[in-house]
CSV table of C-alpha atoms and ligand atoms in Angstrom, one decimal:
chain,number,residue,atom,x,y,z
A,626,UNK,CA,95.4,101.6,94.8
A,627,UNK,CA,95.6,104.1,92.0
A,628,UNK,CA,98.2,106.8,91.3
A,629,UNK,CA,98.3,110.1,93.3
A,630,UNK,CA,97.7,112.4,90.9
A,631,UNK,CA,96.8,115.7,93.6
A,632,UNK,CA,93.6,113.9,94.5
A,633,UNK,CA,92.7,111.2,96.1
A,634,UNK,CA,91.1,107.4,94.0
A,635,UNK,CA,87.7,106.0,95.7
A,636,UNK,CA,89.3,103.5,97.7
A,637,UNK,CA,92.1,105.5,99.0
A,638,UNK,CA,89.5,108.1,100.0
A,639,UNK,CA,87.3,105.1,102.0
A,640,UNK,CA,90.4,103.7,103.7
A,641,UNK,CA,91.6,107.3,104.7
A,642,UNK,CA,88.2,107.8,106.1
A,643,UNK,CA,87.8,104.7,108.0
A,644,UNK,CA,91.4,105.4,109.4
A,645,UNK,CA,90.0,108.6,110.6
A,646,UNK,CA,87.0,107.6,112.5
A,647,UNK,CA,89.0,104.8,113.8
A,648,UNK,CA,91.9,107.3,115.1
A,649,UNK,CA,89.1,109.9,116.0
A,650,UNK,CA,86.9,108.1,118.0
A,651,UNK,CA,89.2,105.5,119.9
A,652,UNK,CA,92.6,106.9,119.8
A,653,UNK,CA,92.0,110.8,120.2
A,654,UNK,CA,89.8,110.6,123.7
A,655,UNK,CA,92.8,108.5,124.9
A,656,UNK,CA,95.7,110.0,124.1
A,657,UNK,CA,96.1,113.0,127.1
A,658,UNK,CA,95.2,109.9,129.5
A,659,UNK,CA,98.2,107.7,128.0
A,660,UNK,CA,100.4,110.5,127.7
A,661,UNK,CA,100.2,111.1,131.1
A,662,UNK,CA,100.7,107.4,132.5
A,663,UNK,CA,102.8,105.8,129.5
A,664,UNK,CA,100.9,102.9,129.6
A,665,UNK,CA,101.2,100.6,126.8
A,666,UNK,CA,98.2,100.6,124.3
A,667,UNK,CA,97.8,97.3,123.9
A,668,UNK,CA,94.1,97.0,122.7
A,669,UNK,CA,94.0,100.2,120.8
A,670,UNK,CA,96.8,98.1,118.6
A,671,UNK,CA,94.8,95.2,118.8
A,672,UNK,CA,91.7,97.1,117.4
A,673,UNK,CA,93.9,98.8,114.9
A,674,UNK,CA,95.1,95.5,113.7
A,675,UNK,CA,91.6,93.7,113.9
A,676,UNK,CA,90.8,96.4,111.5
A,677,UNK,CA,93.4,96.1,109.1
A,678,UNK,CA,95.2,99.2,110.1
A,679,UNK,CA,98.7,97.3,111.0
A,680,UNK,CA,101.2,95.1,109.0
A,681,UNK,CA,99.9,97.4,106.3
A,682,UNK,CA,102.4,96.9,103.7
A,683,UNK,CA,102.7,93.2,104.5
A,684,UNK,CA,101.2,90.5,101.9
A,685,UNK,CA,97.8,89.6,102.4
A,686,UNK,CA,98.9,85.7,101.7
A,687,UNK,CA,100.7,86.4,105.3
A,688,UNK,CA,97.6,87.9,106.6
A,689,UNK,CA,98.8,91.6,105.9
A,690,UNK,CA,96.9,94.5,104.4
A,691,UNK,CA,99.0,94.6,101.5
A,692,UNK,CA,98.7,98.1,101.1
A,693,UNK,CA,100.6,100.5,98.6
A,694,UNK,CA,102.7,103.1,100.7
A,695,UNK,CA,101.0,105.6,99.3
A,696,UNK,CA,97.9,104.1,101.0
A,697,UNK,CA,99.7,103.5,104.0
A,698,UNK,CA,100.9,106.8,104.4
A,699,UNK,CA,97.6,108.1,104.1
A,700,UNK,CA,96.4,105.6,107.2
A,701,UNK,CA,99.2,106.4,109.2
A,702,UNK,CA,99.0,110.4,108.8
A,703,UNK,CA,95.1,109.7,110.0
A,704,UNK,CA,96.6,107.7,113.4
A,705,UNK,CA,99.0,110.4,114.0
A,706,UNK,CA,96.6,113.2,114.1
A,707,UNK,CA,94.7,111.2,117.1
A,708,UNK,CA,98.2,110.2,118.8
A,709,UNK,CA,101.9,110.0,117.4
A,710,UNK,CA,102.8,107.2,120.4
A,711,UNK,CA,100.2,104.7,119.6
A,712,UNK,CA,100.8,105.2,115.9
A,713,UNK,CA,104.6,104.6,116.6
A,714,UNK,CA,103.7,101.7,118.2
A,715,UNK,CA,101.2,100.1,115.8
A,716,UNK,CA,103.7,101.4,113.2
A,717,UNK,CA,106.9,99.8,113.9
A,718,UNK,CA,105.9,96.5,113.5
A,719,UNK,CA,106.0,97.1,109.3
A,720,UNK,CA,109.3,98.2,110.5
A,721,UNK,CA,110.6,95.2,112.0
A,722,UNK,CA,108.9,93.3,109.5
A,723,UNK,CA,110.1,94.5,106.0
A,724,UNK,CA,113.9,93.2,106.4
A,725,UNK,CA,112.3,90.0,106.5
A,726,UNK,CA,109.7,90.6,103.8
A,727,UNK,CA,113.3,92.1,101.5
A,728,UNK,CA,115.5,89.5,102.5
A,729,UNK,CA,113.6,86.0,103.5
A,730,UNK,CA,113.1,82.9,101.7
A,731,UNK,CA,109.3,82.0,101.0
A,732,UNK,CA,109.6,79.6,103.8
A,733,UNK,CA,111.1,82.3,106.3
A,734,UNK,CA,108.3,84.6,105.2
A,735,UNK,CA,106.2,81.7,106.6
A,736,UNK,CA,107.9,81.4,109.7
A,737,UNK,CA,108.4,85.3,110.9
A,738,UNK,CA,106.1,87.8,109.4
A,739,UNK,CA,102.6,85.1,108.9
A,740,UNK,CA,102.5,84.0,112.7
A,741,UNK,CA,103.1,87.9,113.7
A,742,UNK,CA,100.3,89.4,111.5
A,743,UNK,CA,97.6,86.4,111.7
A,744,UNK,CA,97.9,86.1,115.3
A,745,UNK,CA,98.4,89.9,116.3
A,746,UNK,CA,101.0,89.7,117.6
A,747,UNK,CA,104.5,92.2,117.5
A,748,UNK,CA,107.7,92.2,116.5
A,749,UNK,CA,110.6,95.0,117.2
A,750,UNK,CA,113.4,96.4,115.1
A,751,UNK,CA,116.8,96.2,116.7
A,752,UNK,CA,119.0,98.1,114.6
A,753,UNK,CA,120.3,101.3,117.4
A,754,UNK,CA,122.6,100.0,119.6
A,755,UNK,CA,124.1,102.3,123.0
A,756,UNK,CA,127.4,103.1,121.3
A,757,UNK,CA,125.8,102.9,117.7
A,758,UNK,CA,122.9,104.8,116.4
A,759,UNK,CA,123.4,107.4,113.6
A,760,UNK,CA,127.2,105.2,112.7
A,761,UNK,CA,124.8,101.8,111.9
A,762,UNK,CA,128.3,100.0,110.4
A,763,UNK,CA,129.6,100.8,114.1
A,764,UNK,CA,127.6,98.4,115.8
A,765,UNK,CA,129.4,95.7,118.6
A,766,UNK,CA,126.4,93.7,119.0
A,767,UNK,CA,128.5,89.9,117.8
A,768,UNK,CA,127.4,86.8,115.8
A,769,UNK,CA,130.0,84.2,116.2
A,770,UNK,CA,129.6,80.8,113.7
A,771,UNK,CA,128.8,77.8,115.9
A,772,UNK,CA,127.1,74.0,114.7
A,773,UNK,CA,124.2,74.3,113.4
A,774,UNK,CA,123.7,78.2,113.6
A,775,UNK,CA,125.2,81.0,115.8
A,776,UNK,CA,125.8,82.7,119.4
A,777,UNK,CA,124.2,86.3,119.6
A,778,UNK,CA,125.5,88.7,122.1
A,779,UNK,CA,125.2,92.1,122.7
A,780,UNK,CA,122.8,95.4,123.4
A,781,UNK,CA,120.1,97.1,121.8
A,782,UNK,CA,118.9,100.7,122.5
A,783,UNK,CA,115.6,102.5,121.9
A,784,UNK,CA,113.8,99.6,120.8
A,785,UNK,CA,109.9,100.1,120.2
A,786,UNK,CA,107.7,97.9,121.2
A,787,UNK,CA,110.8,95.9,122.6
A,788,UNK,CA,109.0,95.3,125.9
A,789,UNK,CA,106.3,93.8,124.2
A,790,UNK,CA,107.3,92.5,121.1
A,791,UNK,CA,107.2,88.6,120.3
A,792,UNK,CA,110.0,88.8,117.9
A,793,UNK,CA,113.1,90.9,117.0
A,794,UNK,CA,114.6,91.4,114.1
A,795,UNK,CA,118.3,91.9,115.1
A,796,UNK,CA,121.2,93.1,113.2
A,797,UNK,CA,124.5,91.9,114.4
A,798,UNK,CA,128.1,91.8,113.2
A,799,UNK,CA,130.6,88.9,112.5
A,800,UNK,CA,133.4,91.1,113.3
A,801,UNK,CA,133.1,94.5,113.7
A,802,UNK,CA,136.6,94.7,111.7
A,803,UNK,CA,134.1,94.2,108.5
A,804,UNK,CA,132.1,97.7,108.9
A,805,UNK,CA,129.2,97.0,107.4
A,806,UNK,CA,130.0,94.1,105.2
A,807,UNK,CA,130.0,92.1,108.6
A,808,UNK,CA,126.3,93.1,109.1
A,809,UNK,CA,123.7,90.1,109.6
A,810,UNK,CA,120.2,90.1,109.8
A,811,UNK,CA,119.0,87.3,112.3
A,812,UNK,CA,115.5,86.5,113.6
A,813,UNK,CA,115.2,85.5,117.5
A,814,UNK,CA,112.1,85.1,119.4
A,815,UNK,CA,111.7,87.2,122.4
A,816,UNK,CA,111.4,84.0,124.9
A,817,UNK,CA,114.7,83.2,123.7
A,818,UNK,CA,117.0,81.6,126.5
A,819,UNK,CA,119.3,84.8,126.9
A,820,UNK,CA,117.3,87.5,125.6
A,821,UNK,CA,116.5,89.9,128.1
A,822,UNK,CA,115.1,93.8,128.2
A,823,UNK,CA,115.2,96.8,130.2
A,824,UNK,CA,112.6,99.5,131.7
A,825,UNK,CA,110.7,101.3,130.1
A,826,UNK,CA,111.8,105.0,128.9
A,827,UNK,CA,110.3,107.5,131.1
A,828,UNK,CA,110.2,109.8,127.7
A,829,UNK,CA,109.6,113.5,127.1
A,830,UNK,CA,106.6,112.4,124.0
A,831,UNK,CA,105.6,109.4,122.6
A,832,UNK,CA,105.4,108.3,126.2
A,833,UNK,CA,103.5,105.6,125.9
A,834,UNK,CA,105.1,104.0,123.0
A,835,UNK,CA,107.4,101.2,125.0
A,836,UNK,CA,111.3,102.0,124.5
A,837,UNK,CA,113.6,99.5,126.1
A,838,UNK,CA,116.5,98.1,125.8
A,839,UNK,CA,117.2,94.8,125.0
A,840,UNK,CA,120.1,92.3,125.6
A,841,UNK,CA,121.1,89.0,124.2
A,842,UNK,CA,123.6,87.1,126.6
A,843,UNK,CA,124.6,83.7,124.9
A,844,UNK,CA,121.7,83.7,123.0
A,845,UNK,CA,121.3,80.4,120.1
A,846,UNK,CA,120.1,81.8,116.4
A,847,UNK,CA,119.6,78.8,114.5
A,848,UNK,CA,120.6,79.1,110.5
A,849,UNK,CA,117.3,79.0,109.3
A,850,UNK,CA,117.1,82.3,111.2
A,851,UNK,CA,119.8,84.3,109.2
A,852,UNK,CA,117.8,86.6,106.9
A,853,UNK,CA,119.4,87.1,102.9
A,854,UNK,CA,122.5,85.9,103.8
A,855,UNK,CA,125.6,86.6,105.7
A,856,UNK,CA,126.5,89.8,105.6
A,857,UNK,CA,123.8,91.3,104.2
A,858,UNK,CA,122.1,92.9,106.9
A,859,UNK,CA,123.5,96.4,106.2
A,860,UNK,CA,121.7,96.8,102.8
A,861,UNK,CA,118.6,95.0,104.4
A,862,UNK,CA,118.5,97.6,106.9
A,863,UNK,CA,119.1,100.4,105.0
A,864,UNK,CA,116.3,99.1,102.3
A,865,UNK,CA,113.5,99.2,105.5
A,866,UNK,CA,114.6,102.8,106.5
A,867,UNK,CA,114.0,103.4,102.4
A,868,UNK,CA,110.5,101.6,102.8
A,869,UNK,CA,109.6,103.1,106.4
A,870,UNK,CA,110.9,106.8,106.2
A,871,UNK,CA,107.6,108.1,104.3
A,872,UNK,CA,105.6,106.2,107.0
A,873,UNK,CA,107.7,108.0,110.0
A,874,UNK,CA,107.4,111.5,107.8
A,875,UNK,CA,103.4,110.6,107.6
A,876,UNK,CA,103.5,110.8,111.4
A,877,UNK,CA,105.3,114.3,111.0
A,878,UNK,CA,102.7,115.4,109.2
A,879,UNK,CA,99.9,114.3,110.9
A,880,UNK,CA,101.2,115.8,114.2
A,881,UNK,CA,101.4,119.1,112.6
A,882,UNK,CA,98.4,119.2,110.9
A,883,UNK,CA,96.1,118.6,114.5
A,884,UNK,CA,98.7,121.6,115.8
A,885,UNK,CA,97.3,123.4,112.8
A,886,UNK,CA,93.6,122.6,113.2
A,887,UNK,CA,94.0,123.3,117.3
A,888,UNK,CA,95.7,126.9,117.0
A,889,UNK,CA,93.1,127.9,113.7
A,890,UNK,CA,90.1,127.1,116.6
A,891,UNK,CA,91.7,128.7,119.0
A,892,UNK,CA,92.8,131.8,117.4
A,893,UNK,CA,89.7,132.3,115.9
A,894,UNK,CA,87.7,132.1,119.7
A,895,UNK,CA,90.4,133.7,121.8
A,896,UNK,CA,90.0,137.8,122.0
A,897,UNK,CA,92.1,139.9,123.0
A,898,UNK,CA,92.3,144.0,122.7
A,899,UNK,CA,88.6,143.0,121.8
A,900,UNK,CA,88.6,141.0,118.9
A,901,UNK,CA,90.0,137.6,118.4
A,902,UNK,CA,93.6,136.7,117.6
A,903,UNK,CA,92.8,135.3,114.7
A,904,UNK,CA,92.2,139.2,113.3
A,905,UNK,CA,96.1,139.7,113.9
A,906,UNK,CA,98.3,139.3,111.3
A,907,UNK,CA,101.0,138.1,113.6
A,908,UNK,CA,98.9,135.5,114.1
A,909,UNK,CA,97.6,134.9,110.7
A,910,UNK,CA,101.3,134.8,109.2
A,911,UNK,CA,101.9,131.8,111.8
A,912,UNK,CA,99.0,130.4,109.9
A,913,UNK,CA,99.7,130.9,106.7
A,914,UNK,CA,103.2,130.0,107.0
A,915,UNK,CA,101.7,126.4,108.8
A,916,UNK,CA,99.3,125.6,106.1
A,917,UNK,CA,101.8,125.6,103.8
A,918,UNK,CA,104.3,123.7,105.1
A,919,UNK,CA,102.2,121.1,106.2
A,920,UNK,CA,101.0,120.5,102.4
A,921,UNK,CA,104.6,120.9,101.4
A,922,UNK,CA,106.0,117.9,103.6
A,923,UNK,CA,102.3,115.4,102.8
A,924,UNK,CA,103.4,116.3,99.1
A,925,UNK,CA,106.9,115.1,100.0
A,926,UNK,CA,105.7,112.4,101.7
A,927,UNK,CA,103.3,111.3,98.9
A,928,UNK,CA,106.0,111.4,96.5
A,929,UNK,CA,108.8,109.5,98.1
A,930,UNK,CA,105.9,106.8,99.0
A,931,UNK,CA,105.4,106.8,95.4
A,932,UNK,CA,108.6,106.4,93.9
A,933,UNK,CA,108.5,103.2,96.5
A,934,UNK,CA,105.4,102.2,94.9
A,935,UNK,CA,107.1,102.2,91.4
A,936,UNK,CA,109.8,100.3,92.5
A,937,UNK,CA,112.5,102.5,92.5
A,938,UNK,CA,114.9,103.2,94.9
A,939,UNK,CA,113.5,105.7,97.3
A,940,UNK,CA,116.8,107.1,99.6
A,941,UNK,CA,117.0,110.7,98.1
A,942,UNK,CA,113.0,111.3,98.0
A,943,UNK,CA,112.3,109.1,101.4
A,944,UNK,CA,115.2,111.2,103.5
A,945,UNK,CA,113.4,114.6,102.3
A,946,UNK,CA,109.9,113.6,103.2
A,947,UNK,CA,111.2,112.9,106.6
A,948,UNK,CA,113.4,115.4,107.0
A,949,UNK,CA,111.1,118.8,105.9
A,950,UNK,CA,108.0,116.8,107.4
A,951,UNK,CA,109.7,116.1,111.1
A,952,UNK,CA,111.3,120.1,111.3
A,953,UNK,CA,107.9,121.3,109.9
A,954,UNK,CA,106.0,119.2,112.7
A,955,UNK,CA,108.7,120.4,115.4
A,956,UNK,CA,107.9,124.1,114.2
A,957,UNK,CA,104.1,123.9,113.2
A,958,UNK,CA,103.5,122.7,116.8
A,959,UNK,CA,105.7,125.1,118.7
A,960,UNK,CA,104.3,128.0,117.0
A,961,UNK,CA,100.7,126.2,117.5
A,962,UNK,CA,102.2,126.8,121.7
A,963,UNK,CA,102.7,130.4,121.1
A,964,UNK,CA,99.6,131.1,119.7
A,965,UNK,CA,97.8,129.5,122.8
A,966,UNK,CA,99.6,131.5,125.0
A,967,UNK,CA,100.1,130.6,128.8
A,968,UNK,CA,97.0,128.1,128.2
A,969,UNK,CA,99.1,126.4,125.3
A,970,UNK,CA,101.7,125.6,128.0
A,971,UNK,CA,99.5,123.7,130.4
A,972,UNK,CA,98.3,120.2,130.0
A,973,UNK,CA,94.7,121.4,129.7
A,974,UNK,CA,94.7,121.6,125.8
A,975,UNK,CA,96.6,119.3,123.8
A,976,UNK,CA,99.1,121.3,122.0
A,977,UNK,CA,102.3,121.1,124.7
A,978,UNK,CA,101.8,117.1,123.9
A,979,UNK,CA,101.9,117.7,120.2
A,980,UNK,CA,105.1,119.5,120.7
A,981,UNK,CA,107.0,117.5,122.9
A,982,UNK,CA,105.9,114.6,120.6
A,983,UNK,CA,107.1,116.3,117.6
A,984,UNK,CA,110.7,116.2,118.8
A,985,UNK,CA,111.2,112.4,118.7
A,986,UNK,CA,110.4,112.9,114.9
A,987,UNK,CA,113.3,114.8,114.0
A,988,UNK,CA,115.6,112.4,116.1
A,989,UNK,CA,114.3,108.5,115.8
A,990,UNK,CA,114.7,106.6,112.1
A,991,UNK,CA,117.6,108.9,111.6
A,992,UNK,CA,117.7,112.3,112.7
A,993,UNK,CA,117.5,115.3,110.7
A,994,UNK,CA,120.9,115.5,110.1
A,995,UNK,CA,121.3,112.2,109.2
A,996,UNK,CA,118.4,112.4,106.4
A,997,UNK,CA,120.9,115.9,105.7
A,998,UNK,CA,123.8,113.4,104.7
A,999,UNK,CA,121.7,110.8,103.0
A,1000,UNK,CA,120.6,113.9,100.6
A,1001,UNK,CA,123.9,115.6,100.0
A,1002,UNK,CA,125.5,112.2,99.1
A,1003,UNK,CA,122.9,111.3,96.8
A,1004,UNK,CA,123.0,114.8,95.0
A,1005,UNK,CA,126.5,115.0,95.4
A,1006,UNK,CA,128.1,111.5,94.0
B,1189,LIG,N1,119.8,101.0,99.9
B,1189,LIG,C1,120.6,100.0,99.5
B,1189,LIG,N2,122.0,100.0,99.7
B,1189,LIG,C2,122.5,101.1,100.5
B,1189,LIG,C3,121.6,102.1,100.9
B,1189,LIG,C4,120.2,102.0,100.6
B,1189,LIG,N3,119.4,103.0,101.0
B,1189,LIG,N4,122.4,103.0,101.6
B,1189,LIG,C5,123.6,102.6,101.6
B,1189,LIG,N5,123.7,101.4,100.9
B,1189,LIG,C6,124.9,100.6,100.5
B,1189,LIG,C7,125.9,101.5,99.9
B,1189,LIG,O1,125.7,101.5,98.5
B,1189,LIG,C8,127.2,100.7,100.2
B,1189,LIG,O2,127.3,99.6,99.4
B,1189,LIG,P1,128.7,98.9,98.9
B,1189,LIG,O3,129.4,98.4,100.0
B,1189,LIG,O4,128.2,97.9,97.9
B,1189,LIG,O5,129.4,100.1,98.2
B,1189,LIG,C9,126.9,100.2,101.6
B,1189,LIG,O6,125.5,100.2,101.7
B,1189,LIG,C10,127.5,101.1,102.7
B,1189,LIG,O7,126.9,102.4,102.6
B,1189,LIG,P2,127.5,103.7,103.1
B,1189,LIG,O8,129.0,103.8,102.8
B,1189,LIG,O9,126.7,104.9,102.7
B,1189,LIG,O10,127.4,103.5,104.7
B,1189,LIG,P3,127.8,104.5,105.9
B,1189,LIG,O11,128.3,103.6,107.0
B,1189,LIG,O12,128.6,105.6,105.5
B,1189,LIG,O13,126.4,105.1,106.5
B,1189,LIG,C11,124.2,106.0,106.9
B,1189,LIG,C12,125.2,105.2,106.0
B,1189,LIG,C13,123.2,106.5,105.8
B,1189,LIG,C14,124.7,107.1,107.7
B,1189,LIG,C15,123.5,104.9,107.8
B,1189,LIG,O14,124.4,104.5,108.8
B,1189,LIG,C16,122.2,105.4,108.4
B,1189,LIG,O15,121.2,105.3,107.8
B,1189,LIG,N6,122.2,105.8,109.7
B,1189,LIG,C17,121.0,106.2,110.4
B,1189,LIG,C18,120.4,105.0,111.1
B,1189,LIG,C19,119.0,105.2,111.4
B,1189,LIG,O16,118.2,105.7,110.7
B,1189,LIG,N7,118.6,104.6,112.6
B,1189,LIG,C20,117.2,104.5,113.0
B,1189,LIG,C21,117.0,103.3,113.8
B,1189,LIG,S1,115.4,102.7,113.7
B,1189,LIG,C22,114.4,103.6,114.6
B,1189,LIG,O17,114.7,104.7,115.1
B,1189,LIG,C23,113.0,103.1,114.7
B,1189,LIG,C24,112.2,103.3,115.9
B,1189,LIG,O18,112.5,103.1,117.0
B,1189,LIG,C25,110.8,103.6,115.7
C-alpha cells in the first residue's frame, strides 16, 4: 500500500470501496434489527472474514490480510459507518491477536494466530479485569510456576467476543507485588478445563458485540503457551493498544461521519417556519463545525496509522487519534440528535443508535482520559 499523501493510491481506493459495498449492503440493513435484539453477528463476521475484511493486519503466511494500518483503518472506518458493534466484533480479533504476532516465536505464530485466521475462527483480548481496567499493572488475575507450565486463576471483565471466542489471550501476574514487571502474556483455549464466562452485557450501544466475563479457576497453561517471555506481558500489551488505537479511532470516525451524512439529509428535507432547516444557520454551524472535525480526527487517525506503518513507536500520535476521534463521534452524533428533533430521539431513524454507540468509544481501549495521560507524559518527560 502506498503512502497517504492527502489522497488515496489505486488499491487503497479499491479495498475502501469494496469495504463499503460490503458494510453497505449486508451490514447497514442489519444493524437497527441487531441493535435491538443483541444478537451475536456471527455470519456477518464470517462474510467479513471470507472476504478478507478480518485478521487484517495479520500475515498472509498465517492466512491474514496483511494489510498496512493505514489500509486497515480505511476498511474499518467503512464497517463502522454500517454498524460500530459488528465492526467491534470483527475488529477485536487483530486485537487479541497482535500480542501474539509482537511477542511469539515462529512456531507460536503457527500455533495461535494461523488456526484462528485460516479456519475463521475468534480469539478475545483479556487484558480489563473487575478491579483493574484503566490501572492495567493493578491486575490480581495469578500465574503461579508449576511442572511443565503454570496454574491460571482469576477474572476478566468486558471481554469482546469472550462468549464466542476460541482463544484468549490472557494477561496475568506472577505476583502482583511486581506491578507490571510481573505481567505475563499466556495463550489458553477457550475449552480449557476451568475456563468459564459470564452473560452477556445487556449494553447501552454496541449491543450486539458479545461482552462477558470470563474466569479461569485452576486452569493449566502449558510453557509453550507463555508469549515473549515472563514478565513481559505489560509491554506486549501496551504495544497492541499502540497497534489497535488507530483501528478503535477509525470506528470513531466512521460513526460520526454516517451522523454527519444522516443530519445533512435531514436538515436539508425537514421545513420548518417554511423552509428547510438546513437554511438556518443554527443548523448550518452544527454542520460546519461536524464536517470539520470529522476530517480532523480521519487525518489523526491516518497519521498515527502511519507512523505505525514506518515503524515507529506510535503512543503519542495513536492516543490522539483516539482520543479527538472518540469525543468528536460522541459530539458529531449528539448534535446529529438535535438536529432531528423529537424524530432523532425515537428508534425510527438511526441517529439515537449512533449516539448511544458513540459512548463506548470514548470509554473501551482506554478512555479519553486515559489517552489524556498517555499524551501529557509523552510531551511532558
Ligand atoms: N510501548 C512500549 N512500552 C511501554 C508503553 C508502550 N506504549 N507504555 C509504557 N511502556 C513501558 C514503560 O516504558 C515502562 O517501562 P520500564 O519498566 O522499562 O520503565 C513500563 O511499560 C511501565 O509503564 P508506565 O509506568 O507508563 O505504566 P503505568 O502503570 O503508569 O500505566 C497506562 C500506563 C498507560 C495508564 C496503562 O495502564 C494503560 O494503557 N491503561 C489503559 C488500559 C486500556 O487501554 N485498556 C483497554 C482494554 S482493551 C479493550 O477495551 C478492548 C475491547 O474490549 C474492544
Amino acid at each position: 500500500m502506498g503512502e497517504y499523501f492527502f489522497g488515496l493510491s489505486e488499491e487503497q481506493a479499491i479495498l475502501q470501496d469494496a469495504a463499503r459495498k460490503f458494510a453497505r449492503s449486508e451490514i447497514l440493513p442489519r444493524a437497527a434489527a441487531l441493535d435491538e435484539s443483541a444478537d451475536f453477528p456471527a455470519d456477518l463476521i464470517r462474510d467479513a472474514a471470507k472476504l478478507g475484511l478480518q485478521n487484517l493486519l495479520m500475515p498472509g503466511d498465517l492466512g491474514g490480510s496483511e494489510l498496512s494500518s493505514l489500509a486497515a483503518v480505511l476498511v474499518i472506518e467503512e464497517l463502522a459507518y454500517a454498524c460500530a458493534g459488528v465492526t467491534t466484533s470483527i475488529v477485536v480479533n487483530d486485537l487479541a491477536l497482535l500480542p501474539i504476532l509482537f511477542g511469539a516465536t515462529p512456531e507460536q505464530r503457527k500455533s495461535f494466530i494461523e488456526p484462528i485466521v485460516s479456519k475463521q475462527k475468534l480469539a478475545s483480548f483479556c487484558l480489563t479485569e473487575p478491579g483493574a481496567g484503566s490501572d492495567v499493572a493493578g491486575m490480581q488475575s495469578r500465574l503461579e510456576k508449576v511442572d511443565g507450565g503454570y496454574t491460571l486463576n482469576g477474572a476478566k471483565q468486558w471481554i469482546t467476543n469472550g462468549g464466542k471466542a476460541d482463544q484468549f489471550t490472557v494477561f496475568a501476574t506472577l505476583d502482583p507485588a511486581l506491578k507490571h514487571k510481573g505481567i505475563c502474556c499466556v495463550v489458553v483455549p477457550s475449552d480449557a478445563k476451568g475456563v468459564s464466562t459470564g452473560h452477556h452485557e445487556n449494553k447501552l450501544g454496541q449491543r450486539c458485540s458479545n461482552t462477558v466475563s470470563v474466569h479461569f479457576e485452576n486452569v493449566f497453561v502449558p510453557e509453550s503457551a507463555l508469549i515473549g517471555g515472563e514478565g513481559s506481558g505489560f509491554k506486549l500489551a501496551m504495544k497492541t493498544l499502540d497497534a489497535s488505537r488507530p483501528m478503535t479511532a477509525a470506528i470513531a470516525v466512521g460513526i460520526a461521519q454516517r451522523a454527519y451524512d444522516e443530519a445533512v439529509a435531514y436538515a436539508k428535507e425537514r421545513k420548518q417556519f417554511g423552509t428547510p432547516i438546513a437554511g438556518f444557520q443554527a443548523i448550518q454551524f452544527m454542520l460546519a463545525d461536524a464536517i470539520t472535525e470529522i476530517e480532523a480526527a480521519r487525518l489523526l487517525t491516518y497519521r498515527s496509522s502511519w507512523v505505525h506503518d514506518q515503524g515507529q513507536r506510535n503512543s503519542l500520535e495513536s492516543s490522539m487519534a483516539k482520543r479527538f476521534a472518540a469525543d468528536c463521534a460522541m459530539k458529531i452524533t449528539t448534535d446529529a440528535v438535535q438536529i432531528f428533533g423529537g424524530y432523532g430521539y425515537t428508534k425510527e431513524y438511526p441517529v439515537e443508535k449512533l449516539m448511544r454507540d458513540a459512548k463506548l468509544m470514548q470509554i473501551y481501549e482506554g478512555t479519553s482520559q486515559i489517552q489524556r495521560l498517555v499524551i501529557a507524559r509523552d510531551i511532558l518527560q
